[in-house]
Amino acid sequence: MKVTIEVDCTPEEARRFMGLPDVSAVQDRMVAEMEEKMREAMNNIDPESLLKQWMPGAMQGFEQMQKAFWNQMGMGGGTADKDKK
């Protein structure tokens, strides 16, 4: 035998029916506090120093690759042009 029960109610009605506490006010305060902390953190972030911390060697490698590219294109204005003379 198979019995199917279908209940049509909102989440609020289901919460009250099950006797669960209403934590929406606490959740709203926590979300607001997290948003404020995230805004403060975003205002204090320096992207360049963050990248240097995460990838110290990769940035140097990128700079070297960029210099090599410009030197190959004949547009390098760095020390490579001085070495050619």
XYZ file of N, CA and C in Angstrom:
255
model
N 0.837 -1.164 0.000
C 0.000 0.000 0.000
C 0.895 1.243 0.000
N 0.481 2.229 -0.745
C 1.242 3.457 -0.875
C 0.325 4.631 -0.561
N 0.776 5.486 0.365
C -0.013 6.650 0.756
C 0.793 7.901 0.423
N 0.164 8.850 -0.230
C 0.809 10.106 -0.580
C 0.037 11.242 0.072
N 0.781 12.073 0.786
C 0.175 13.233 1.421
C 0.822 14.475 0.825
N 0.015 15.375 0.356
C 0.525 16.621 -0.222
C 0.094 17.772 0.670
N 1.065 18.544 1.120
C 0.781 19.680 1.990
C 1.111 20.950 1.225
N 0.155 21.838 1.146
C 0.340 23.100 0.447
C 0.362 24.226 1.485
N 1.575 24.677 1.826
C 1.704 25.755 2.804
C 2.983 26.528 2.532
N 3.049 27.699 3.093
C 4.241 28.531 2.938
C 5.309 28.068 3.929
N 6.556 28.443 3.722
C 7.597 28.090 4.689
C 7.286 28.622 6.091
N 6.687 29.798 6.178
C 6.316 30.368 7.478
C 5.273 29.500 8.174
N 4.286 29.053 7.421
C 3.253 28.188 7.995
C 3.849 26.853 8.436
N 4.752 26.301 7.654
C 5.390 25.028 8.013
C 6.241 25.200 9.271
N 6.953 26.313 9.394
C 7.784 26.559 10.569
C 6.915 26.621 11.821
N 5.804 27.349 11.741
C 4.907 27.451 12.895
C 4.274 26.105 13.228
N 3.889 25.354 12.208
C 3.268 24.052 12.434
C 4.230 23.095 13.130
N 5.519 23.148 12.751
C 6.518 22.270 13.355
C 6.985 22.771 14.723
N 6.623 23.998 15.076
C 7.014 24.542 16.365
C 8.442 25.068 16.400
N 8.970 25.398 15.246
C 10.335 25.920 15.179
C 10.339 27.413 15.496
N 11.413 27.912 16.104
C 11.453 29.334 16.467
C 11.640 30.218 15.228
N 11.152 31.443 15.332
C 11.316 32.420 14.256
C 12.654 33.131 14.461
N 13.615 32.832 13.618
C 14.953 33.406 13.751
C 15.231 34.444 12.666
N 14.193 34.922 12.007
C 14.396 35.875 10.904
C 15.001 37.190 11.390
N 14.628 37.654 12.582
C 15.189 38.902 13.102
C 16.685 38.746 13.376
N 17.062 37.616 13.955
C 18.480 37.351 14.230
C 19.243 37.229 12.918
N 18.651 36.534 11.958
C 19.297 36.365 10.660
C 19.491 37.716 9.973
N 18.497 38.575 10.030
C 18.615 39.908 9.415
C 19.749 40.704 10.052
N 19.866 40.656 11.385
C 20.954 41.377 12.067
C 22.310 40.803 11.688
N 22.404 39.475 11.622
C 23.682 38.837 11.274
C 24.096 39.186 9.843
N 23.137 39.175 8.927
C 23.441 39.516 7.533
C 23.891 40.965 7.434
N 23.221 41.863 8.160
C 23.605 43.279 8.139
C 25.011 43.466 8.707
N 25.323 42.743 9.789
C 26.659 42.836 10.383
C 27.728 42.290 9.441
N 27.426 41.176 8.778
C 28.385 40.609 7.815
C 28.606 41.554 6.647
N 27.543 42.194 6.169
C 27.675 43.155 5.070
C 28.572 44.319 5.475
N 28.388 44.813 6.691
C 29.203 45.928 7.175
C 30.674 45.527 7.266
N 30.934 44.336 7.789
C 32.324 43.867 7.897
C 32.942 43.676 6.513
N 32.157 43.189 5.567
C 32.671 43.006 4.209
C 32.979 44.351 3.560
N 32.120 45.351 3.792
C 32.387 46.686 3.251
C 33.678 47.261 3.826
N 33.865 47.109 5.145
C 35.095 47.590 5.779
C 36.312 46.888 5.196
N 36.215 45.582 5.011
C 37.341 44.823 4.464
C 37.642 45.248 3.026
N 36.602 45.484 2.232
C 36.800 45.887 0.837
C 37.441 47.268 0.747
N 37.123 48.146 1.688
C 37.718 49.481 1.682
C 39.190 49.447 2.051
N 39.613 48.430 2.787
C 41.000 48.338 3.245
C 41.881 47.485 2.335
N 41.319 46.957 1.274
C 42.089 46.056 0.403
C 42.904 46.866 -0.603
N 44.162 46.517 -0.722
C 45.031 47.060 -1.759
C 45.308 45.903 -2.727
N 44.703 45.911 -3.912
C 44.818 44.769 -4.815
C 46.261 44.406 -5.166
N 47.107 45.398 -5.346
C 48.492 45.122 -5.738
C 49.232 44.366 -4.636
N 49.115 44.827 -3.389
C 49.805 44.130 -2.300
C 49.199 42.755 -2.067
N 47.897 42.609 -2.277
C 47.248 41.310 -2.131
C 47.785 40.316 -3.150
N 47.928 40.744 -4.395
C 48.479 39.866 -5.424
C 49.931 39.511 -5.136
N 50.696 40.460 -4.630
C 52.089 40.187 -4.300
C 52.201 39.154 -3.187
N 51.268 39.182 -2.241
C 51.275 38.199 -1.166
C 50.898 36.824 -1.688
N 49.918 36.757 -2.574
C 49.444 35.481 -3.084
C 50.410 34.867 -4.083
N 51.011 35.684 -4.943
C 51.856 35.174 -6.018
C 53.134 35.989 -6.136
N 54.034 35.896 -5.171
C 55.227 36.744 -5.239
C 56.094 36.435 -6.461
N 56.297 35.191 -6.788
C 57.131 34.841 -7.934
C 56.420 35.033 -9.253
N 55.128 34.832 -9.267
C 54.374 34.924 -10.521
C 54.367 36.345 -11.058
N 54.292 37.321 -10.176
C 54.284 38.707 -10.647
C 55.625 39.080 -11.264
N 56.709 38.617 -10.662
C 58.022 38.904 -11.233
C 58.144 38.216 -12.589
N 57.654 36.995 -12.680
C 57.682 36.285 -13.954
C 56.861 36.992 -15.007
N 55.719 37.528 -14.621
C 54.876 38.260 -15.555
C 55.573 39.522 -16.038
N 56.237 40.227 -15.118
C 56.950 41.445 -15.502
C 58.085 41.112 -16.468
N 58.803 40.028 -16.231
C 59.883 39.628 -17.127
C 59.327 39.244 -18.489
N 58.196 38.522 -18.503
C 57.586 38.128 -19.766
C 57.128 39.369 -20.534
N 56.576 40.339 -19.809
C 56.124 41.569 -20.455
C 57.311 42.337 -21.048
N 58.415 42.432 -20.298
C 59.605 43.115 -20.808
C 60.152 42.407 -22.042
N 60.189 41.065 -22.004
C 60.680 40.313 -23.158
C 59.797 40.547 -24.377
N 58.494 40.594 -24.175
C 57.568 40.834 -25.276
C 57.829 42.192 -25.910
N 57.943 43.227 -25.073
C 58.177 44.558 -25.607
C 59.539 44.658 -26.282
N 60.531 43.979 -25.750
C 61.856 43.988 -26.381
C 61.815 43.297 -27.740
N 61.073 42.210 -27.850
C 60.953 41.513 -29.134
C 60.215 42.360 -30.160
N 59.302 43.172 -29.694
C 58.551 44.030 -30.603
C 59.354 45.279 -30.979
N 60.522 45.449 -30.358
C 61.344 46.601 -30.654
C 60.895 47.860 -29.945
N 60.061 47.690 -28.935
C 59.538 48.849 -28.230
C 60.025 48.905 -26.795
N 60.941 48.072 -26.447
C 61.417 48.041 -25.067
C 62.271 49.251 -24.766
N 61.916 49.967 -23.739
C 62.672 51.157 -23.374
C 63.481 50.916 -22.118
N 63.697 49.654 -21.781
C 64.370 49.342 -20.517
C 65.847 49.132 -20.700
N 66.449 48.311 -19.877
C 67.889 48.090 -19.890
C 68.336 47.286 -21.092
N 67.410 46.553 -21.715
C 67.797 45.734 -22.872
C 68.291 46.622 -24.015
N 67.682 47.800 -24.201
C 68.120 48.714 -25.265
C 69.505 49.267 -24.963
N 69.799 49.510 -23.709
C 71.106 50.037 -23.329
C 72.187 48.978 -23.550
N 71.841 47.689 -23.353
C 72.817 46.613 -23.546
C 73.182 46.445 -25.021
N 72.255 46.777 -25.928
C 72.512 46.604 -27.360
C 73.548 47.575 -27.880
N 73.703 48.732 -27.232
C 74.633 49.765 -27.708
C 76.050 49.458 -27.440
